[in-house]
Coordinates of C-alpha atoms and ligand atoms in Angstrom, one line a residue:
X1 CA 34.9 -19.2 45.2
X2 CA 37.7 -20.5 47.8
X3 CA 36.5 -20.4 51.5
X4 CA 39.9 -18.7 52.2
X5 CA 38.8 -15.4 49.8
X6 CA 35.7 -15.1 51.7
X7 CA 36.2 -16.0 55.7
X8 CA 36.9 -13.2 57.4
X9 CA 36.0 -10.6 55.2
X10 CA 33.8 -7.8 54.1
X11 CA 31.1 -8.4 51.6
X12 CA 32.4 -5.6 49.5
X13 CA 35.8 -6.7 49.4
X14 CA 34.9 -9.9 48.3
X15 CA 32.1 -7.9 45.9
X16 CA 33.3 -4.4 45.9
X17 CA 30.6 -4.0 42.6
X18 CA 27.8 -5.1 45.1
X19 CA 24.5 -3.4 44.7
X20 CA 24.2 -1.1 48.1
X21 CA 20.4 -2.3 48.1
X22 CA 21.3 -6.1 48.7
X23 CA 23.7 -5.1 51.3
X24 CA 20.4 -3.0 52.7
X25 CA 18.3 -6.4 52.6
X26 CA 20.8 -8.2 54.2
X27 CA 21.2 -5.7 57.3
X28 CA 17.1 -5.8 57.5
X29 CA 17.0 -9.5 57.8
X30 CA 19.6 -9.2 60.6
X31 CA 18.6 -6.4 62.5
X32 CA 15.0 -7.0 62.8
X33 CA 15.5 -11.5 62.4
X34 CA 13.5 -12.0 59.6
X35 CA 13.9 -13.9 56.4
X36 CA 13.3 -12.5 52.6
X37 CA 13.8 -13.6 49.2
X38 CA 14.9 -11.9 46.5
X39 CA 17.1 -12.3 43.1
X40 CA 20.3 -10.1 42.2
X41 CA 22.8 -10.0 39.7
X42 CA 26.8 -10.4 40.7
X43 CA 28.5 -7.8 38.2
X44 CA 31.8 -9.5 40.0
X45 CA 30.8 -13.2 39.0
X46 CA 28.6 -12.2 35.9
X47 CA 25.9 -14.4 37.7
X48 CA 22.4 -14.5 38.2
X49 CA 21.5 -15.8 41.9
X50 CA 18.3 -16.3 43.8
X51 CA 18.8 -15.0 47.5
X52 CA 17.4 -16.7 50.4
X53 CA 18.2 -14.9 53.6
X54 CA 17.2 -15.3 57.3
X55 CA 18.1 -14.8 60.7
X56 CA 17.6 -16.7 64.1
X57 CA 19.8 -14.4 66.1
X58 CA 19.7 -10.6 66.0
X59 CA 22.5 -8.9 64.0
X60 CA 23.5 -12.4 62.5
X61 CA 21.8 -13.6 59.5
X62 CA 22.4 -16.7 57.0
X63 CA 22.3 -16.4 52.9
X64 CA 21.8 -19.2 50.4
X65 CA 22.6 -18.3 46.8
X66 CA 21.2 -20.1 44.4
X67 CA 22.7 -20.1 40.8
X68 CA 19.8 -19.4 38.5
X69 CA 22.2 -17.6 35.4
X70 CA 21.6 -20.7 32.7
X71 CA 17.2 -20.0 33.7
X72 CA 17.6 -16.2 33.6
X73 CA 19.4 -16.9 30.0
X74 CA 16.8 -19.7 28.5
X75 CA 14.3 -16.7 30.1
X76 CA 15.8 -14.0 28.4
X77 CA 16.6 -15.3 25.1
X78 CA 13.3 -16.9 24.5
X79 CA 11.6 -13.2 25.3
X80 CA 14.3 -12.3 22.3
X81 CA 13.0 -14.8 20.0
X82 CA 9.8 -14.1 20.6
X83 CA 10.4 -10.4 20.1
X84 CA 12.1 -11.3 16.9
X85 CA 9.1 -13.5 16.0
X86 CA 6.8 -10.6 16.6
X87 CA 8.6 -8.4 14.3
X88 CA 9.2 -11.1 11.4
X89 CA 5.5 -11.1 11.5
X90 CA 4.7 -7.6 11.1
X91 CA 7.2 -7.0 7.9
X92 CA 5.3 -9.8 6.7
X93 CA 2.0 -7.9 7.4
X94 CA 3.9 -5.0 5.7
X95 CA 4.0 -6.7 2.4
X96 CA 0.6 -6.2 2.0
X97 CA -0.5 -3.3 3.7
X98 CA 2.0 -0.7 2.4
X99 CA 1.1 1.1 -0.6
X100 CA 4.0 1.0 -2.1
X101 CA 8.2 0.2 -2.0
X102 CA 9.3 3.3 -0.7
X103 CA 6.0 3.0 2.3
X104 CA 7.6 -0.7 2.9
X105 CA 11.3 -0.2 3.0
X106 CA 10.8 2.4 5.9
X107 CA 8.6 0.9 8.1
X108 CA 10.6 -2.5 7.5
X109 CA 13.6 -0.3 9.1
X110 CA 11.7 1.2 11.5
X111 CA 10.7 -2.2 12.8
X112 CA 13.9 -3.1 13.0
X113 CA 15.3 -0.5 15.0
X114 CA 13.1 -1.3 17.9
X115 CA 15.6 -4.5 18.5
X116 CA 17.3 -3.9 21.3
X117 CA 20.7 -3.0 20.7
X118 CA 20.2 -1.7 17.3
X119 CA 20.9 1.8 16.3
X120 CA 20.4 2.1 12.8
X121 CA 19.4 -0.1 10.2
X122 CA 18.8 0.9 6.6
X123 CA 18.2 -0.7 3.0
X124 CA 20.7 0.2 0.4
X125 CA 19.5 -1.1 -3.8
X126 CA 23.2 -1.3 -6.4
X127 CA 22.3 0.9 -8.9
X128 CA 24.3 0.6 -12.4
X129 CA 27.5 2.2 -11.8
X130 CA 27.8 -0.6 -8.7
X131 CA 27.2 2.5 -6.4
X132 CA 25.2 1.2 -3.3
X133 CA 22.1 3.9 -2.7
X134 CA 20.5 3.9 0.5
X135 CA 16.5 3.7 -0.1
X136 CA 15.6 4.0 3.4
X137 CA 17.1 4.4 6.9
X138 CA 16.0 4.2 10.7
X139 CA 17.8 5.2 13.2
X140 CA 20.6 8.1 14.7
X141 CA 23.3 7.1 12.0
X142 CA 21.4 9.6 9.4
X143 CA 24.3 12.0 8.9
X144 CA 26.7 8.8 9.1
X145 CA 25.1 7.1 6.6
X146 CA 24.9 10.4 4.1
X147 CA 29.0 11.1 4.8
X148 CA 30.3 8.1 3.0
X149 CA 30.4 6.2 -0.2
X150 CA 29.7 2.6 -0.4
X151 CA 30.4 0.2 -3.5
X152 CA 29.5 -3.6 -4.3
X153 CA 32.5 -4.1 -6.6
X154 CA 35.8 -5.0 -6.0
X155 CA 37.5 -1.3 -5.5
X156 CA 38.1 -0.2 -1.7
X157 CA 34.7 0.8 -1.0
X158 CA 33.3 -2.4 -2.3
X159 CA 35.3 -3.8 0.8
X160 CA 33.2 -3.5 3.4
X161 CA 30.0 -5.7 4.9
X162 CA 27.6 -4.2 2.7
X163 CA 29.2 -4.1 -0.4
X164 CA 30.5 -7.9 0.1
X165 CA 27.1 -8.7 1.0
X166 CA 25.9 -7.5 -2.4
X167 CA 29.0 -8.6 -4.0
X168 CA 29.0 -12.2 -3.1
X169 CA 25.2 -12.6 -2.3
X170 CA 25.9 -13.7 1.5
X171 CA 25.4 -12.1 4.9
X172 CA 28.4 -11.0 6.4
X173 CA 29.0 -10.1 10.3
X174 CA 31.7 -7.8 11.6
X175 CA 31.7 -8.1 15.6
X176 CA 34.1 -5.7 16.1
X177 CA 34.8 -3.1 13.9
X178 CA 38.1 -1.9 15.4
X179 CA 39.6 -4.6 14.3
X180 CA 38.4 -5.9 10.8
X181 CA 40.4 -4.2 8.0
X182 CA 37.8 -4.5 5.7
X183 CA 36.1 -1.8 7.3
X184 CA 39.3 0.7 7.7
X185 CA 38.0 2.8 4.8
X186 CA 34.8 3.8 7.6
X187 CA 36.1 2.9 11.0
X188 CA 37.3 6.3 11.9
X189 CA 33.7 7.9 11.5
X190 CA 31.7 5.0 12.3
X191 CA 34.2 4.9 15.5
X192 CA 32.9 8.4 15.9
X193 CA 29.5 7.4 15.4
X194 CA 29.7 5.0 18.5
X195 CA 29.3 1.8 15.9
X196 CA 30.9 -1.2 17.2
X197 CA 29.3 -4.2 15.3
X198 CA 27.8 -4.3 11.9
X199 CA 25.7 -7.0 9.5
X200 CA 24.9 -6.9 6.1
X201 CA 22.6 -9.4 4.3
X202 CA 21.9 -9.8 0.6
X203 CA 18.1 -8.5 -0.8
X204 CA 17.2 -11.1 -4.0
X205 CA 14.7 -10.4 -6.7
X206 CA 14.8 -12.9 -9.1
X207 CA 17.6 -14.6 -8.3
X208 CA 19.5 -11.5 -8.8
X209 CA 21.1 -9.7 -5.7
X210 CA 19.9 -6.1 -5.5
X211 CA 20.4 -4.9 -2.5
X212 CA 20.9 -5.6 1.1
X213 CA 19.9 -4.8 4.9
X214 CA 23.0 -3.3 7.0
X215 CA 22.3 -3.3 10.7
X216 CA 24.3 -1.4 13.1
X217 CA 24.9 -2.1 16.7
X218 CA 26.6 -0.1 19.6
X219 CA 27.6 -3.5 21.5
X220 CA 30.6 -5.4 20.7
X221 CA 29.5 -9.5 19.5
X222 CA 26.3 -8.0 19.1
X223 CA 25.3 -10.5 16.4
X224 CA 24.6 -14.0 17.7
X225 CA 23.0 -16.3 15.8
X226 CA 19.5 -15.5 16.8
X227 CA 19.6 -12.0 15.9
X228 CA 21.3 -12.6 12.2
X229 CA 18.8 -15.9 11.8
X230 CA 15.9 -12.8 11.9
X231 CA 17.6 -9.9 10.2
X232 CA 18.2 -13.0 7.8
X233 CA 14.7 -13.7 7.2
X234 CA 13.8 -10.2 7.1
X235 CA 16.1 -9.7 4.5
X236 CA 14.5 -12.8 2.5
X237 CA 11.0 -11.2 3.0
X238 CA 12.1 -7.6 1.7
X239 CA 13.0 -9.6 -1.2
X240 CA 9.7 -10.7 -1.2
X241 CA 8.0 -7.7 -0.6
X242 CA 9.9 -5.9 -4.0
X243 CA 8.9 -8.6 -6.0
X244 CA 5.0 -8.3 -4.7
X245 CA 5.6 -4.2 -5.2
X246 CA 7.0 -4.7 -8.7
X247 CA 4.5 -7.8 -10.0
X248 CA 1.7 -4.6 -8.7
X249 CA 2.9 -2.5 -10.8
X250 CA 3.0 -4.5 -14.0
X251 CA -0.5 -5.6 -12.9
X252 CA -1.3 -1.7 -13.0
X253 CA 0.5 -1.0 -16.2
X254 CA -0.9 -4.2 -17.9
X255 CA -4.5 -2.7 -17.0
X256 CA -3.9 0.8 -17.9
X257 CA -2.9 -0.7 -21.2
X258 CA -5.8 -2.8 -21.9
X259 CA -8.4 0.1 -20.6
X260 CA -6.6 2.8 -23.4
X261 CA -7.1 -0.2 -25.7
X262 CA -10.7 -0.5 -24.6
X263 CA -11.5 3.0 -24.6
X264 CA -9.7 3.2 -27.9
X265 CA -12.2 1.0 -29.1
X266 CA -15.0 2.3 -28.3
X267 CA -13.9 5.7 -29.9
X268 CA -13.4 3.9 -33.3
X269 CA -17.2 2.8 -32.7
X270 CA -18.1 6.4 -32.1
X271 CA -16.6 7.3 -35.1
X272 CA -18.8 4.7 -37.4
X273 CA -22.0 6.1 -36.1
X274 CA -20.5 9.7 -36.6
X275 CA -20.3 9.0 -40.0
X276 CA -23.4 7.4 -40.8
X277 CA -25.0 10.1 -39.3
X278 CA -22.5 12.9 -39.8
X279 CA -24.6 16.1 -38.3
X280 CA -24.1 15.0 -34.6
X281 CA -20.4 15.2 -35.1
X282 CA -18.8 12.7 -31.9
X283 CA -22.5 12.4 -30.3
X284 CA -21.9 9.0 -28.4
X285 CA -18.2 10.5 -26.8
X286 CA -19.9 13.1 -25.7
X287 CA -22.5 11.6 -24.3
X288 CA -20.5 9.0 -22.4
X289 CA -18.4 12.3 -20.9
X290 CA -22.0 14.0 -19.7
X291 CA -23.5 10.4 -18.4
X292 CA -20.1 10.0 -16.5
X293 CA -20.1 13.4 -15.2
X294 CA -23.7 12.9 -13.7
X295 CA -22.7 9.3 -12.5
X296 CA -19.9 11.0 -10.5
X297 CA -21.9 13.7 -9.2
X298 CA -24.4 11.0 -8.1
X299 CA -21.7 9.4 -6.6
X300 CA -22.1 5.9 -8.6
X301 CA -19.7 3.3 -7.5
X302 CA -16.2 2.7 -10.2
X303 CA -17.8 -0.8 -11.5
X304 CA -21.5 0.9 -12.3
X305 CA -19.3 3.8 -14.0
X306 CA -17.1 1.9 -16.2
X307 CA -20.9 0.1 -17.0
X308 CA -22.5 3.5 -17.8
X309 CA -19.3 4.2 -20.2
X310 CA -19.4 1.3 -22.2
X311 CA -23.3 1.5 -22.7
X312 CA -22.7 5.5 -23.5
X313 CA -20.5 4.4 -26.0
X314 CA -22.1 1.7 -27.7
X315 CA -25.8 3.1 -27.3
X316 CA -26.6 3.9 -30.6
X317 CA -24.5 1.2 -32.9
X318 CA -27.6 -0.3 -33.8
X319 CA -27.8 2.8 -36.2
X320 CA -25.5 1.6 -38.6
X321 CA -28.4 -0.3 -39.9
X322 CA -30.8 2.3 -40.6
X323 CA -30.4 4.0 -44.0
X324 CA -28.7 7.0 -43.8
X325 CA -30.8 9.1 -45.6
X326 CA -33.4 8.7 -42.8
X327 CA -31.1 8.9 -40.3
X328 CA -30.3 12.3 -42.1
X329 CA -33.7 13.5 -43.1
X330 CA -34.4 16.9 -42.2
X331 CA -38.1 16.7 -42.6
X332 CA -40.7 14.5 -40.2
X333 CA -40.1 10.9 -40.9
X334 CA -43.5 9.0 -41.4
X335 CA -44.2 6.2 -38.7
X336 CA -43.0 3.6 -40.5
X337 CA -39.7 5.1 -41.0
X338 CA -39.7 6.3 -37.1
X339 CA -40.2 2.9 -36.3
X340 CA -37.1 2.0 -38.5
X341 CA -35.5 4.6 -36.1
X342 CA -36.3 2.7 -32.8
X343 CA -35.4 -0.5 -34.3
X344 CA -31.3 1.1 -33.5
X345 CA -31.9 0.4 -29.9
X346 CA -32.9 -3.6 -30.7
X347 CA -30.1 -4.0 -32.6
X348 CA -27.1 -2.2 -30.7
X349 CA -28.5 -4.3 -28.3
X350 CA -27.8 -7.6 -30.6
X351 CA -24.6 -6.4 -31.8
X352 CA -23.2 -6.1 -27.9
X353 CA -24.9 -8.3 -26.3
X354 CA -22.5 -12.1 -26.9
X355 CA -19.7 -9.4 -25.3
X356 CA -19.1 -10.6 -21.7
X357 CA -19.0 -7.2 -19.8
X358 CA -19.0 -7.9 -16.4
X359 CA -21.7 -5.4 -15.6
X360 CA -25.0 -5.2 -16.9
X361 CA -23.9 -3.4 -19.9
X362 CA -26.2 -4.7 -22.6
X363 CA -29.2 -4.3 -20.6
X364 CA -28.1 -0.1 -20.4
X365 CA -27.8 -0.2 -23.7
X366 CA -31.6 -1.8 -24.1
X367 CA -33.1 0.5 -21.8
X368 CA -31.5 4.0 -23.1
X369 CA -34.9 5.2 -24.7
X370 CA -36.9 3.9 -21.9
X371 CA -39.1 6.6 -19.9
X372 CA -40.4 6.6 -16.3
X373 CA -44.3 6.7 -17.1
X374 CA -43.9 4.1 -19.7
X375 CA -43.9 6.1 -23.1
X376 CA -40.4 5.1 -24.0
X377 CA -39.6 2.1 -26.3
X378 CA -38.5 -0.9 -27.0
X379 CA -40.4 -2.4 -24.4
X380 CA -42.3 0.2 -22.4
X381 CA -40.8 0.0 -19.1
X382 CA -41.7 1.8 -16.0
X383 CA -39.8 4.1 -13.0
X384 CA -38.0 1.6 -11.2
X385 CA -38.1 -1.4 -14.1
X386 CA -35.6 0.7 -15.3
X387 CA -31.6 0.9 -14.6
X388 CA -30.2 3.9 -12.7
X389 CA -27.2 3.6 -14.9
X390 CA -30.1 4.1 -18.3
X391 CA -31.9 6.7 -16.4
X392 CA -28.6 8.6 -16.4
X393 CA -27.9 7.5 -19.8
X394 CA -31.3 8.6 -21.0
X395 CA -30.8 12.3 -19.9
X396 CA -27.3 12.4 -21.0
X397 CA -28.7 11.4 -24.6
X398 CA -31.4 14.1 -24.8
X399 CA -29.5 17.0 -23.0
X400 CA -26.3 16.1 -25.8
X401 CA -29.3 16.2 -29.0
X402 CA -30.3 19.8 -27.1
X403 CA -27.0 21.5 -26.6
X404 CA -26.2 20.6 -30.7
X405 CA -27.7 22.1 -33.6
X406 CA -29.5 20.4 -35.9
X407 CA -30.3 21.1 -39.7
X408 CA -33.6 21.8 -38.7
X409 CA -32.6 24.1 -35.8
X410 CA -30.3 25.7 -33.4
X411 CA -29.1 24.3 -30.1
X412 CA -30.8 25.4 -27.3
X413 CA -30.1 27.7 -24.4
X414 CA -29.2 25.7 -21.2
X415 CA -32.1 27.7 -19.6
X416 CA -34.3 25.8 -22.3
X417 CA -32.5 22.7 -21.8
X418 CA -32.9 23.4 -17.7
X419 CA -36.9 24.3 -18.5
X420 CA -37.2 21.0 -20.3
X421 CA -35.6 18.6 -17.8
X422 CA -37.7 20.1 -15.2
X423 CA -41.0 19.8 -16.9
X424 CA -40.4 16.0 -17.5
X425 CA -39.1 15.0 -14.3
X426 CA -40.5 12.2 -12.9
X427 CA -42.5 11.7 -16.0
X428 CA -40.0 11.0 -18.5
X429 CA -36.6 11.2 -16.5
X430 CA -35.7 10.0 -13.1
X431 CA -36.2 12.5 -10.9
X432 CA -32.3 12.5 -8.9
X433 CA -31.1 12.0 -12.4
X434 CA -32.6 15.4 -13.6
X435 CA -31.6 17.1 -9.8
X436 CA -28.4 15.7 -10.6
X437 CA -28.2 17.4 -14.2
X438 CA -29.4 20.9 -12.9
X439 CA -26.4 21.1 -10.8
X440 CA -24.0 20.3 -13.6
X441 CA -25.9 22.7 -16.1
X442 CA -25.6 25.3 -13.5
X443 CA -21.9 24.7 -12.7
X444 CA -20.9 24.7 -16.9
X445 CA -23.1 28.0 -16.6
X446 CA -20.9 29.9 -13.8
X447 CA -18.1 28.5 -15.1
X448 CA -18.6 30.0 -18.9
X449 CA -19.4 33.3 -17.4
X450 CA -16.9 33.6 -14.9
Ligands
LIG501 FE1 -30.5 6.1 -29.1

């Protein structure tokens, strides 16, 4: 400023935008001959200055302006970057916390609307017809956003930031919307809308544009290079984040797939002991759907249930080598042929046991006729020498034989079956295991009669 614009007069004709508090600070330090400090900014110069005032005569005083604008600036945009940083980090953190795409595309635009100076961001995918579908949206713009029509080809309304973006896989800025005349076909309601500056940036899954981030702004040159350095790494991790959502999902599928296959499996072995021993009909199905039902009411971890359904399935394969006519004999079977009988349990046990299950599978299988005082077989194991997982197996076994006729008699009454697991708990079968079993028995009860 020239000495001549300032000698002589008034502060606020020389700064008639003057904050009334500095012209308040400067009449203390006169009046009362003190100094003070302070910072202001000049709305009239567009200036940051550091104020040193003092007096050393009463209603006289002195001021030294520093210029501190360029430090405020380096001050302010390093708080922005850092800001930015912040949020880069937590999309990042998103990838792997949100449960799915639709979880991640709105808390990605909901981070990004706590920019300062952004008013609505949101994430539009092409879909086949080259239409441009918003997925998800933060912001005020809502009813903006649902009121027009937005292409990535090479009609009209593939003309503006976001189509382009999409179009030609590269972010494009529009400063100033009023006068871009790519954007005519939705100045007049985004001018309605208070939008002044708008960015659009490419989404890429496999090399493929799919999408892209459009970020609105109510400023004018809103998007310096800072801000479209972030939204363009935000826009890269997105990209990232679809590809991690999508991999999951095949991961999921691919598993599905293989578990029908396994459990498809195991039926077909079902099947080859129902027919070597055709009078319990689908015995080792059902027995896996009882043992499974008790594991879940004993609340058994996923890995020890998948364990107890294999071994349910595969308990009694061994049987295919036991001659069918004593597998099917309706009268008592002399001891040596019993013994023949028990010899199922060895040799299921044989058949499974080079199969790498990653649970103790075989060992269920081994311990299925097993009792708790010791009277069970192969090996005559005791209480706890013996798996939860063939406790539960155990009782699922002899409650399945009960509730089935047999040539040589009728199924029993659950109150029998009930009668039975009571008198042989904790001598034959694990006492939670049997508690467990009531409850079911009595639910499948109330549930037939009501
Ligand atoms: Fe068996």
């Amino acid at each position: 400023m020239k000495r001549e614009n300032i000698v002589g007069k008034f502060g606020k004709d020389i700064f008639p935008n003057i904050d009334k508090k500095v012209i308040e600070e400067y009449g203390s330090v006169a009046l009362n001959k003190k100094s003070d400090s302070f910072k202001f900014y000049s709305f009239d110069l567009k200036k940051h200055f550091l104020v040193n005032a003092f007096s050393s005569e009463k209603n006289y005083f002195i001021v030294l302006f520093e210029d501190i604008t360029d430090s405020i600036e380096k001050e302010t945009r390093l708080n922005k970057l850092l800001n930015y940083q912040l949020i880069v980090r937590k999309i990042n953190y998103l990838i792997n916390y949100c449960k799915d795409e639709k979880e991640f595309y709105k808390k990605v635009c909901d981070e990004i609307i706590k920019i300062d100076g952004v008013i609505f961001a949101w994430i539009g995918l092409k879909s086949k017809d080259y239409m441009v579908k918003p997925v998800s949206y933060s912001g005020v713009l809502s009813d903006y956003l649902k009121s027009i029509e937005i292409k990535c080809d090479d009609s009209p309304l593939g003309s503006g930031p976001t189509g382009k973006s999409i179009k030609n896989n590269e972010n494009i800025i529009i400063n100033n919307i009023s006068i871009d005349e790519s954007f005519n076909p939705w100045k007049e309601k985004a001018s309605l809308y208070g939008i002044k500056s708008i960015s659009a940036f490419p989404i890429t899954y496999e090399e493929e544009v799919i999408g892209a981030l459009t970020v609105h702004s109510d400023k004018e040159n809103y998007f310096n290079k800072d801000i479209v350095n972030v939204l363009n790494e935000i826009s890269n991790d997105i990209g990232i984040g679809i590809r991690k959502f999508i991999d999951k999902k095949k991961i999921i599928d691919k598993t599905k797939e293989l578990e029908d296959t396994i459990d498809n499996m195991l039926s077909s072995f079902s099947k080859i002991i129902s027919l070597k021993e055709p009078y319990t009909g689908n015995h080792s199905l059902r027995v896996s759907e009882l043992a499974l039902i008790i594991g879940n009411e004993m609340k058994l971890a996923e890995d020890r249930l998948l364990a107890l359904k294999f071994a349910s399935f595969l308990h009694d394969l061994g049987k295919i080598f036991i001659p069918s006519e004593i597998l099917n004999r309706y009268g008592k079977l002399t001891p040596h042929e019993f013994n023949l009988v028990k010899e199922h349990v060895i040799k299921s046990y044989e058949i499974v046991k080079d199969i790498k299950f990653p649970y103790p599978t075989h060992e269920i299988i081994l311990q299925h006729h097993e009792r708790i005082d010791g009277s069970g077989y192969p090996n005559g194991l005791k209480g706890d020498e013996i798996l939860l997982e063939a406790k539960i197996l155990a009782v699922a076994d002899v409650v399945d034989a009960m509730i089935s006729n047999r040539p040589y008699r009728s199924k029993l009454s659950l109150d029998d079956i009930s009668e039975e697991l009571i008198k042989n708990k904790n001598i034959k079968y694990d006492e939670r295991v049997v508690e467990a079993t009531l409850k079911i028995l009595k639910k499948f009860e109330l549930n037939n009669i009501t």
